[in-house]
């Protein structure tokens, strides 16, 4: 039902990154390196939509580290909201002690803070948000549970055309491509874990 691929990685690579970018420009990222036989360096470069470098951070990694935290403060960021889906790119490079690139990945993200205030509701970037959306199943009449990228784009565009700002992914996680579409179009996603 979902795209499947085989990925060959070098012995030393980055297995996963988790980004937490707040609306005030605080950037924190957890990085899980794998297969380190020596100390290394993680170089994180953050660029805006025009590919302009707005921050660069070098973080040392010991070969015994299971994961590391990369922290920085980015000035004058454009916040991500449903109305203004501003996205940035984090280029993460794992280097050895000599500066040789061992592995590289890119992640899109937005600077946004999500808070649930008891008795008041959900706040995005300190502004209360009213969700207007629907439940969505990964289903298409002609192909059942097998959706093409075009089908997923049609679903996301239909939500925006109906003046909706949210979608609940019912009962299972959606394809990662659909999440990228929601990020780029400004759709809040309520996703079951």
Short mmCIF file of C-alpha atoms in Angstrom, two decimals:
data_model
loop_
_atom_site.label_atom_id
_atom_site.label_comp_id
_atom_site.label_asym_id
_atom_site.label_seq_id
_atom_site.Cartn_x
_atom_site.Cartn_y
_atom_site.Cartn_z
CA UNK A 1 0.00 0.00 0.00
CA UNK A 2 2.90 2.39 0.60
CA UNK A 3 6.10 3.14 -1.30
CA UNK A 4 8.83 0.72 -0.32
CA UNK A 5 12.52 1.09 -1.08
CA UNK A 6 15.83 -0.37 -0.07
CA UNK A 7 18.34 2.16 1.20
CA UNK A 8 22.03 1.36 1.36
CA UNK A 9 23.89 3.54 3.84
CA UNK A 10 27.57 3.72 4.63
CA UNK A 11 28.70 2.08 7.87
CA UNK A 12 28.74 5.51 9.51
CA UNK A 13 25.52 7.45 8.97
CA UNK A 14 22.75 9.48 10.62
CA UNK A 15 19.81 7.24 11.38
CA UNK A 16 17.32 9.92 12.39
CA UNK A 17 16.92 13.57 13.33
CA UNK A 18 14.14 15.18 15.35
CA UNK A 19 13.68 18.96 15.00
CA UNK A 20 12.00 21.26 17.52
CA UNK A 21 11.97 24.81 16.12
CA UNK A 22 10.05 27.32 18.24
CA UNK A 23 8.32 30.45 16.93
CA UNK A 24 10.86 32.70 18.69
CA UNK A 25 13.75 31.24 16.66
CA UNK A 26 15.00 28.67 19.20
CA UNK A 27 16.19 25.67 17.21
CA UNK A 28 16.90 22.31 18.82
CA UNK A 29 17.59 19.09 16.98
CA UNK A 30 18.33 15.60 18.25
CA UNK A 31 20.66 13.63 15.98
CA UNK A 32 21.18 9.84 16.14
CA UNK A 33 24.50 8.91 14.50
CA UNK A 34 25.24 5.23 13.90
CA UNK A 35 28.42 3.27 13.33
CA UNK A 36 30.91 5.84 14.62
CA UNK A 37 34.41 4.37 14.98
CA UNK A 38 35.98 7.73 15.88
CA UNK A 39 34.95 11.15 17.11
CA UNK A 40 33.15 13.22 14.50
CA UNK A 41 31.38 16.50 13.87
CA UNK A 42 27.79 17.31 12.94
CA UNK A 43 27.53 20.47 10.83
CA UNK A 44 23.99 21.89 10.64
CA UNK A 45 23.23 24.62 8.11
CA UNK A 46 19.80 26.28 8.19
CA UNK A 47 18.62 28.02 5.03
CA UNK A 48 15.48 29.98 4.24
CA UNK A 49 13.16 29.59 1.23
CA UNK A 50 15.62 31.61 -0.91
CA UNK A 51 18.47 29.22 0.06
CA UNK A 52 20.12 32.00 2.10
CA UNK A 53 22.13 30.63 5.04
CA UNK A 54 20.65 31.99 8.27
CA UNK A 55 22.55 29.80 10.76
CA UNK A 56 25.37 27.29 10.85
CA UNK A 57 26.31 25.17 13.86
CA UNK A 58 29.14 22.68 14.42
CA UNK A 59 28.53 20.10 17.15
CA UNK A 60 31.16 17.54 18.21
CA UNK A 61 30.13 13.88 18.46
CA UNK A 62 31.93 11.28 20.53
CA UNK A 63 31.96 7.75 19.14
CA UNK A 64 30.20 6.64 22.35
CA UNK A 65 27.28 9.09 21.94
CA UNK A 66 23.93 7.47 21.20
CA UNK A 67 22.55 10.86 20.21
CA UNK A 68 23.47 14.52 20.44
CA UNK A 69 21.56 17.79 20.72
CA UNK A 70 22.20 20.66 18.33
CA UNK A 71 21.04 24.06 19.66
CA UNK A 72 21.05 27.51 18.14
CA UNK A 73 19.07 30.74 18.16
CA UNK A 74 17.99 32.03 14.75
CA UNK A 75 17.17 35.73 14.40
CA UNK A 76 14.29 37.25 12.40
CA UNK A 77 12.55 34.00 11.52
CA UNK A 78 9.25 33.87 9.69
CA UNK A 79 6.78 31.82 11.69
CA UNK A 80 4.89 28.83 10.31
CA UNK A 81 1.10 29.06 10.53
CA UNK A 82 -1.76 27.82 8.41
CA UNK A 83 -1.95 31.24 6.76
CA UNK A 84 1.82 31.64 6.35
CA UNK A 85 3.42 28.20 5.88
CA UNK A 86 7.04 29.44 5.93
CA UNK A 87 9.45 26.53 5.67
CA UNK A 88 13.19 26.33 6.25
CA UNK A 89 15.73 23.62 5.41
CA UNK A 90 18.21 22.00 7.78
CA UNK A 91 21.17 20.45 6.00
CA UNK A 92 22.86 18.03 8.41
CA UNK A 93 26.32 16.73 7.54
CA UNK A 94 28.28 14.14 9.53
CA UNK A 95 32.04 14.72 9.12
CA UNK A 96 35.07 12.85 10.37
CA UNK A 97 37.92 14.56 12.26
CA UNK A 98 39.60 15.61 8.99
CA UNK A 99 36.43 17.31 7.66
CA UNK A 100 35.56 14.54 5.18
CA UNK A 101 31.81 14.18 4.62
CA UNK A 102 30.55 10.81 5.84
CA UNK A 103 26.81 11.32 5.49
CA UNK A 104 24.33 14.09 4.65
CA UNK A 105 20.58 14.62 4.93
CA UNK A 106 18.07 17.46 4.56
CA UNK A 107 14.91 18.15 6.55
CA UNK A 108 12.22 20.79 5.94
CA UNK A 109 10.69 22.42 9.01
CA UNK A 110 8.84 25.49 10.21
CA UNK A 111 9.39 27.69 13.25
CA UNK A 112 6.23 27.17 15.31
CA UNK A 113 5.19 26.64 18.91
CA UNK A 114 2.17 24.48 19.72
CA UNK A 115 0.60 24.74 23.16
CA UNK A 116 -2.57 23.31 24.67
CA UNK A 117 -3.92 25.62 27.37
CA UNK A 118 -6.29 23.96 29.79
CA UNK A 119 -9.84 25.23 29.28
CA UNK A 120 -8.78 27.55 26.45
CA UNK A 121 -7.78 25.36 23.55
CA UNK A 122 -4.85 25.14 21.18
CA UNK A 123 -2.42 28.00 20.64
CA UNK A 124 -0.02 28.23 17.72
CA UNK A 125 2.74 30.82 18.25
CA UNK A 126 0.76 32.27 21.21
CA UNK A 127 -2.37 32.79 19.06
CA UNK A 128 -5.51 30.72 19.69
CA UNK A 129 -6.43 28.62 16.69
CA UNK A 130 -9.81 27.21 15.70
CA UNK A 131 -9.48 24.02 13.72
CA UNK A 132 -11.74 23.54 10.74
CA UNK A 133 -11.12 20.20 9.11
CA UNK A 134 -12.09 16.63 8.40
CA UNK A 135 -10.99 13.06 9.01
CA UNK A 136 -9.06 11.58 6.10
CA UNK A 137 -8.46 8.00 5.14
CA UNK A 138 -5.82 7.05 2.59
CA UNK A 139 -8.31 5.88 -0.03
CA UNK A 140 -9.03 6.55 -3.70
CA UNK A 141 -12.00 5.07 -5.60
CA UNK A 142 -9.99 3.58 -8.48
CA UNK A 143 -6.93 2.42 -6.54
CA UNK A 144 -8.34 1.73 -3.04
CA UNK A 145 -5.64 2.23 -0.40
CA UNK A 146 -2.87 2.80 -2.94
CA UNK A 147 -2.53 6.53 -3.53
CA UNK A 148 -0.26 8.25 -6.02
CA UNK A 149 1.42 11.54 -5.20
CA UNK A 150 -1.10 13.24 -7.48
CA UNK A 151 -4.01 11.75 -5.47
CA UNK A 152 -2.51 12.99 -2.23
CA UNK A 153 -1.96 16.46 -3.70
CA UNK A 154 -5.60 16.54 -4.84
CA UNK A 155 -6.74 15.68 -1.30
CA UNK A 156 -4.58 18.42 0.24
CA UNK A 157 -5.69 21.03 -2.32
CA UNK A 158 -9.34 20.07 -1.82
CA UNK A 159 -8.98 20.75 1.92
CA UNK A 160 -7.57 24.22 1.20
CA UNK A 161 -10.25 24.94 -1.45
CA UNK A 162 -12.93 24.19 1.15
CA UNK A 163 -11.30 26.76 3.48
CA UNK A 164 -10.12 24.09 5.92
CA UNK A 165 -6.97 24.39 7.98
CA UNK A 166 -6.78 20.92 9.59
CA UNK A 167 -6.93 17.23 8.85
CA UNK A 168 -7.12 14.25 11.19
CA UNK A 169 -5.34 11.18 9.87
CA UNK A 170 -7.76 8.50 10.96
CA UNK A 171 -6.41 5.38 12.68
CA UNK A 172 -2.97 5.14 11.03
CA UNK A 173 -0.13 7.43 10.00
CA UNK A 174 -0.31 8.90 6.50
CA UNK A 175 2.32 8.65 3.81
CA UNK A 176 5.23 11.01 4.56
CA UNK A 177 4.55 12.81 1.26
CA UNK A 178 1.12 13.87 2.50
CA UNK A 179 2.73 15.37 5.62
CA UNK A 180 5.15 17.33 3.42
CA UNK A 181 2.18 18.64 1.42
CA UNK A 182 0.41 19.74 4.60
CA UNK A 183 3.55 21.53 5.80
CA UNK A 184 3.98 23.37 2.51
CA UNK A 185 0.28 24.28 2.10
CA UNK A 186 -0.40 25.24 5.72
CA UNK A 187 -2.59 22.41 7.00
CA UNK A 188 -2.51 21.40 10.67
CA UNK A 189 -2.27 17.63 11.07
CA UNK A 190 -3.76 15.66 13.95
CA UNK A 191 -2.02 12.33 13.63
CA UNK A 192 -2.51 9.21 15.71
CA UNK A 193 0.66 7.56 16.94
#
